[in-house]
XYZ file of C-alpha atoms in Angstrom:
379
model
C 5.131 8.913 -2.081
C 8.216 11.049 -1.387
C 11.626 9.710 -2.336
C 13.434 7.939 0.508
C 17.005 9.196 0.733
C 19.725 7.044 2.280
C 23.493 7.139 2.550
C 23.803 3.449 1.575
C 21.279 1.074 0.028
C 21.915 -2.677 -0.095
C 19.791 -4.661 -2.591
C 19.276 -8.178 -1.266
C 19.025 -9.660 2.229
C 20.780 -12.953 1.579
C 23.992 -13.850 3.451
C 26.090 -11.340 1.456
C 23.640 -8.505 2.100
C 23.463 -9.376 5.783
C 27.254 -9.597 6.022
C 27.592 -6.171 4.376
C 25.019 -4.700 6.747
C 26.920 -6.054 9.734
C 30.227 -4.635 8.535
C 28.625 -1.244 7.941
C 27.117 -1.394 11.442
C 30.547 -2.086 12.923
C 31.762 1.125 11.279
C 28.642 3.127 12.344
C 27.525 3.645 8.756
C 23.728 3.855 8.321
C 22.094 1.849 5.521
C 18.843 0.444 4.167
C 18.280 -3.050 2.777
C 15.710 -3.591 0.026
C 14.563 -7.226 -0.185
C 11.913 -8.494 -2.612
C 10.920 -11.535 -0.461
C 9.106 -11.521 2.870
C 12.135 -12.685 4.874
C 15.912 -12.519 4.878
C 17.926 -15.432 3.474
C 14.866 -16.661 1.571
C 16.868 -19.219 -0.463
C 17.782 -20.948 2.790
C 14.510 -20.432 4.635
C 12.033 -21.177 1.802
C 13.779 -22.744 -1.155
C 16.219 -25.401 0.141
C 15.759 -29.132 0.603
C 15.600 -30.651 4.086
C 18.822 -32.704 4.146
C 21.025 -29.881 2.944
C 24.317 -29.300 4.784
C 26.904 -26.679 3.960
C 29.455 -28.420 1.767
C 32.425 -26.583 3.244
C 33.610 -26.709 6.847
C 32.048 -24.061 9.061
C 35.175 -21.886 9.285
C 34.863 -21.296 5.530
C 31.150 -20.493 5.782
C 30.725 -18.019 8.623
C 29.923 -14.354 8.169
C 32.048 -11.433 9.459
C 32.326 -10.621 13.172
C 30.199 -13.588 14.283
C 31.461 -17.189 14.507
C 29.387 -20.320 14.487
C 28.784 -21.615 18.030
C 31.228 -24.296 19.094
C 28.295 -26.707 19.399
C 27.745 -26.580 15.628
C 29.188 -29.587 13.777
C 31.944 -29.048 11.203
C 29.451 -29.340 8.368
C 26.483 -27.218 9.318
C 22.918 -28.425 8.617
C 20.323 -26.247 6.978
C 18.449 -25.871 10.229
C 21.597 -24.856 12.139
C 22.559 -22.392 9.408
C 19.149 -20.742 9.544
C 19.478 -20.448 13.361
C 22.922 -18.906 12.849
C 21.506 -16.338 10.416
C 18.649 -15.571 12.776
C 21.154 -14.900 15.570
C 23.304 -12.861 13.176
C 20.440 -10.567 12.244
C 19.447 -10.190 15.878
C 22.992 -9.508 17.035
C 23.598 -6.714 14.503
C 19.993 -5.399 14.649
C 19.515 -5.824 10.899
C 16.029 -4.798 9.720
C 15.526 -5.254 5.966
C 12.651 -3.533 4.192
C 10.707 -6.435 2.680
C 8.560 -6.696 -0.414
C 10.665 -4.220 -2.400
C 11.570 -5.607 -5.831
C 14.077 -3.277 -7.457
C 13.170 -2.607 -11.099
C 15.598 0.209 -11.928
C 18.828 1.698 -10.531
C 20.354 4.600 -12.451
C 23.193 6.948 -11.464
C 22.100 10.562 -11.605
C 25.102 12.726 -12.472
C 23.686 16.128 -11.372
C 22.870 14.929 -7.822
C 25.732 12.375 -7.674
C 23.289 9.806 -6.368
C 21.753 6.514 -7.438
C 18.062 6.748 -8.237
C 16.251 3.496 -7.467
C 12.709 2.389 -8.279
C 11.340 -0.598 -6.417
C 7.923 -2.205 -6.774
C 5.964 -2.724 -3.583
C 5.136 -6.454 -3.760
C 2.928 -6.561 -0.677
C 0.252 -3.912 -1.015
C -0.019 -1.301 -3.750
C 2.244 -2.992 -6.332
C 3.255 0.555 -7.174
C 6.750 1.806 -7.855
C 8.478 3.576 -4.970
C 11.496 5.870 -5.247
C 14.745 5.698 -3.306
C 18.104 7.443 -3.655
C 21.542 6.856 -2.183
C 25.169 7.848 -2.500
C 26.391 4.252 -2.340
C 24.582 1.315 -3.956
C 25.551 -2.238 -2.946
C 24.216 -5.061 -5.142
C 23.951 -8.187 -2.990
C 21.252 -10.076 -4.861
C 23.268 -13.304 -4.913
C 24.326 -15.847 -7.476
C 21.119 -17.839 -6.942
C 18.437 -15.200 -7.398
C 16.179 -16.606 -10.155
C 15.497 -20.340 -10.644
C 16.343 -21.519 -14.145
C 14.570 -24.308 -16.077
C 15.943 -24.966 -19.590
C 13.674 -25.172 -22.615
C 13.260 -28.779 -23.707
C 11.245 -29.890 -26.693
C 8.008 -31.473 -25.515
C 8.364 -30.558 -21.837
C 4.800 -29.231 -21.877
C 3.575 -32.733 -22.816
C 4.993 -34.336 -19.659
C 2.009 -35.290 -17.473
C 3.885 -35.927 -14.248
C 5.229 -33.552 -11.611
C 8.028 -31.295 -12.814
C 9.674 -28.960 -10.346
C 12.840 -26.939 -9.858
C 15.159 -27.971 -7.038
C 14.058 -24.890 -5.077
C 10.614 -26.561 -4.745
C 12.040 -29.892 -3.575
C 11.978 -30.656 0.183
C 12.445 -34.420 0.482
C 11.733 -37.651 -1.361
C 8.845 -38.860 0.743
C 6.128 -38.367 -1.908
C 8.346 -39.892 -4.614
C 8.678 -43.333 -3.011
C 8.534 -46.127 -5.628
C 8.213 -43.552 -8.414
C 10.614 -43.192 -11.327
C 12.279 -39.814 -10.974
C 14.708 -38.030 -13.286
C 17.022 -35.407 -11.858
C 18.348 -33.063 -14.540
C 21.555 -31.390 -13.403
C 24.635 -32.883 -11.776
C 25.884 -30.099 -9.537
C 25.922 -30.462 -5.784
C 22.157 -29.932 -5.427
C 21.322 -32.417 -8.168
C 23.650 -35.074 -6.793
C 22.356 -34.697 -3.235
C 18.686 -34.630 -4.314
C 19.346 -37.848 -6.281
C 20.792 -39.406 -3.128
C 17.837 -38.268 -1.061
C 15.359 -39.687 -3.599
C 17.158 -43.040 -3.608
C 17.159 -43.145 0.176
C 13.386 -42.593 0.131
C 12.911 -45.504 -2.254
C 12.492 -43.669 -5.550
C 13.830 -45.263 -8.727
C 16.280 -42.491 -9.429
C 18.166 -41.403 -12.571
C 20.357 -38.345 -12.953
C 21.480 -36.539 -16.113
C 25.227 -35.926 -16.170
C 25.777 -33.913 -19.291
C 29.198 -32.327 -18.689
C 32.466 -33.497 -17.109
C 32.543 -33.170 -13.325
C 35.056 -33.516 -10.529
C 34.013 -35.611 -7.531
C 35.712 -34.933 -4.198
C 34.993 -36.041 -0.669
C 34.487 -33.470 2.077
C 37.856 -34.397 3.495
C 39.678 -33.894 0.180
C 37.949 -30.557 -0.308
C 38.910 -29.415 3.179
C 42.517 -30.463 2.610
C 42.577 -28.582 -0.700
C 41.287 -25.389 0.906
C 43.967 -25.547 3.586
C 46.711 -26.185 1.027
C 45.603 -23.179 -1.067
C 46.945 -20.966 1.716
C 50.440 -22.237 1.021
C 50.616 -23.775 -2.474
C 49.507 -22.481 -5.946
C 46.204 -23.996 -6.939
C 47.591 -25.861 -9.968
C 49.645 -28.027 -7.615
C 46.683 -28.496 -5.273
C 44.615 -29.502 -8.294
C 47.152 -32.147 -9.324
C 47.148 -33.634 -5.848
C 43.362 -33.598 -5.492
C 42.815 -35.173 -8.916
C 45.297 -37.917 -8.038
C 43.673 -38.591 -4.657
C 40.192 -38.484 -6.190
C 41.246 -41.214 -8.607
C 42.454 -43.308 -5.696
C 39.172 -42.859 -3.796
C 36.658 -43.086 -6.670
C 38.606 -44.886 -9.382
C 40.653 -43.698 -12.300
C 38.052 -44.310 -15.017
C 34.533 -43.158 -14.239
C 33.242 -43.414 -17.811
C 31.821 -46.870 -17.069
C 29.436 -45.084 -14.705
C 28.575 -42.385 -17.273
C 30.865 -39.751 -15.740
C 33.868 -37.920 -17.207
C 36.392 -35.779 -15.395
C 37.308 -32.354 -16.796
C 40.795 -31.868 -18.217
C 41.360 -28.997 -15.796
C 41.679 -29.625 -12.061
C 38.847 -28.912 -9.608
C 39.998 -25.455 -8.546
C 40.958 -24.465 -12.115
C 37.467 -25.479 -13.251
C 36.001 -23.341 -10.486
C 38.195 -20.315 -11.296
C 37.834 -20.487 -15.075
C 34.233 -21.639 -15.485
C 32.623 -21.012 -12.110
C 31.798 -24.692 -11.837
C 32.069 -26.223 -8.394
C 33.341 -29.790 -7.876
C 30.746 -32.254 -6.631
C 31.261 -32.755 -2.888
C 30.235 -36.377 -2.521
C 28.132 -37.306 0.522
C 27.153 -40.791 -0.649
C 25.752 -40.357 -4.156
C 28.697 -41.941 -5.932
C 28.333 -45.215 -4.035
C 24.664 -45.340 -5.120
C 25.776 -44.750 -8.705
C 28.471 -47.387 -8.450
C 26.032 -49.953 -7.060
C 23.443 -49.152 -9.735
C 20.838 -47.741 -7.365
C 21.127 -44.389 -9.161
C 21.298 -44.532 -12.945
C 23.410 -41.957 -14.836
C 22.020 -40.787 -18.163
C 23.318 -38.403 -20.869
C 21.751 -35.124 -21.980
C 18.003 -34.964 -22.647
C 17.009 -34.224 -26.268
C 13.193 -34.198 -26.048
C 10.179 -35.358 -24.096
C 7.019 -37.083 -25.368
C 4.498 -37.626 -22.608
C 6.120 -39.710 -19.896
C 8.953 -40.752 -22.222
C 12.200 -38.798 -22.054
C 14.598 -39.136 -25.002
C 18.351 -38.950 -24.442
C 21.428 -38.079 -26.457
C 22.380 -41.734 -26.822
C 19.137 -42.441 -28.706
C 17.461 -44.271 -25.832
C 14.259 -43.312 -24.052
C 12.983 -43.987 -20.528
C 9.624 -43.282 -18.907
C 9.436 -41.185 -15.711
C 6.783 -40.206 -13.219
C 8.523 -36.957 -12.152
C 11.314 -34.621 -13.240
C 13.350 -32.421 -10.909
C 15.376 -29.642 -12.500
C 18.579 -29.050 -10.542
C 19.602 -26.690 -13.345
C 20.743 -23.752 -11.294
C 19.918 -20.108 -11.484
C 20.016 -17.016 -13.631
C 20.465 -13.468 -12.406
C 18.232 -10.566 -13.405
C 20.553 -7.836 -12.117
C 21.504 -6.599 -15.569
C 17.850 -5.943 -16.324
C 17.517 -3.315 -13.618
C 21.063 -2.064 -12.974
C 21.721 0.688 -15.516
C 25.483 1.211 -15.725
C 28.124 1.212 -18.427
C 31.123 0.141 -16.342
C 30.679 -3.598 -17.112
C 31.251 -4.685 -13.520
C 28.821 -7.585 -14.238
C 29.015 -9.893 -17.237
C 25.972 -10.928 -19.287
C 25.138 -13.578 -16.746
C 25.163 -11.144 -13.827
C 28.460 -12.375 -12.387
C 31.372 -10.102 -11.394
C 34.911 -11.106 -12.387
C 37.412 -11.616 -9.566
C 39.498 -9.778 -8.379
C 38.026 -6.515 -9.753
C 34.524 -7.599 -8.837
C 33.528 -5.664 -5.753
C 33.783 -2.039 -6.820
C 32.353 -0.213 -9.840
C 32.030 3.472 -10.629
C 30.093 6.213 -8.878
C 29.648 4.459 -5.554
C 28.522 1.126 -7.012
C 29.563 -2.082 -5.251
C 28.874 -5.798 -5.656
C 28.882 -8.203 -2.732
C 28.830 -11.990 -3.202
C 28.619 -12.040 -6.992
C 32.044 -13.456 -7.903
C 31.312 -17.158 -7.454
C 33.382 -17.287 -4.265
C 30.692 -18.730 -1.993
C 29.920 -17.590 1.531
C 33.547 -16.788 2.338
C 33.777 -14.639 -0.794
C 30.663 -12.719 0.238
C 32.149 -12.183 3.698
C 35.377 -10.825 2.151
C 33.406 -8.486 -0.128
C 31.293 -7.212 2.744
C 34.257 -6.129 4.824
C 36.134 -4.690 1.858
C 33.133 -2.653 0.723
C 32.404 -1.309 4.208
C 36.021 -0.243 4.660
C 36.013 1.487 1.307
C 32.818 3.401 2.016
C 34.188 4.430 5.441
C 37.289 5.864 3.758
C 35.110 7.912 1.374
C 32.876 9.425 4.035
């Protein structure tokens, strides 16, 4: 097959890739999107749980040049967000090329172009060649589900799934379920399981900040006017008023740094509480320390205790495979496939990254517009 030559190639049709495509369209810049899945926004359409809502208010979650409809609630449901993305793609006439899993991207100095090889996942499974002047990596922070290695995990006879395979707690009613991972997905899945009548435990291994939606919204507004260290001090104080000063009796520790400092320095989001903490406080959800090993149904924990479970759900996040196929020496991405803000969006030789700086949907929207403007200036 002959090499397909494009001015711009975007790798990934998640929200950041779609946002970049829309911004390029607004500037009349042609592009191609290569997407390994069979749909755009596959994380949202195929790999999210039913009760999911965006944790930030809609004005912090919309993509460029297209607002959420006024009928959408402040905190948008999964179903409403998917409808919004469908309308976004239709409005900007975005047509990704599906089933193309990029396996190599190398800058070719003689031609001044990026040479890309992508495997056709739908038919031939063969490698296909593409080239472009500008390469935009928009594969997302959540590209490859991660399950940690745990001694004896293969001996566990019950159901064990990653959070991307979880939809709701209906089939777990009256079963003992362990959620491993205490980020926002883990906390909300634990709540969902408890609401469905599962006997739910959650592993909280590291210190976490817990904020309400309202506190988070207030903090985001204040960041426009006040340095984040002062916002952090206020949010930590108010969080202690709302949830209590000492959470260790519930098996939870707060980080020494404030919620925004933790996000900036370690990329770790605060837990946006939508009801889980009350379940923990009342004992409906049990908090457990780190897992050390598994023997059959019995899970052993760091405190020396063991508990039997019928199912385990890994809300253990994602890894990124970008570094395996992106061949470049400019270190725009770290070993974990994350770009460091603020020099995160532009590399060398026409290389760009959109939505890889742990800045959420709003960060991806910012990257998209910045990248499109930069490419326009170079044409």
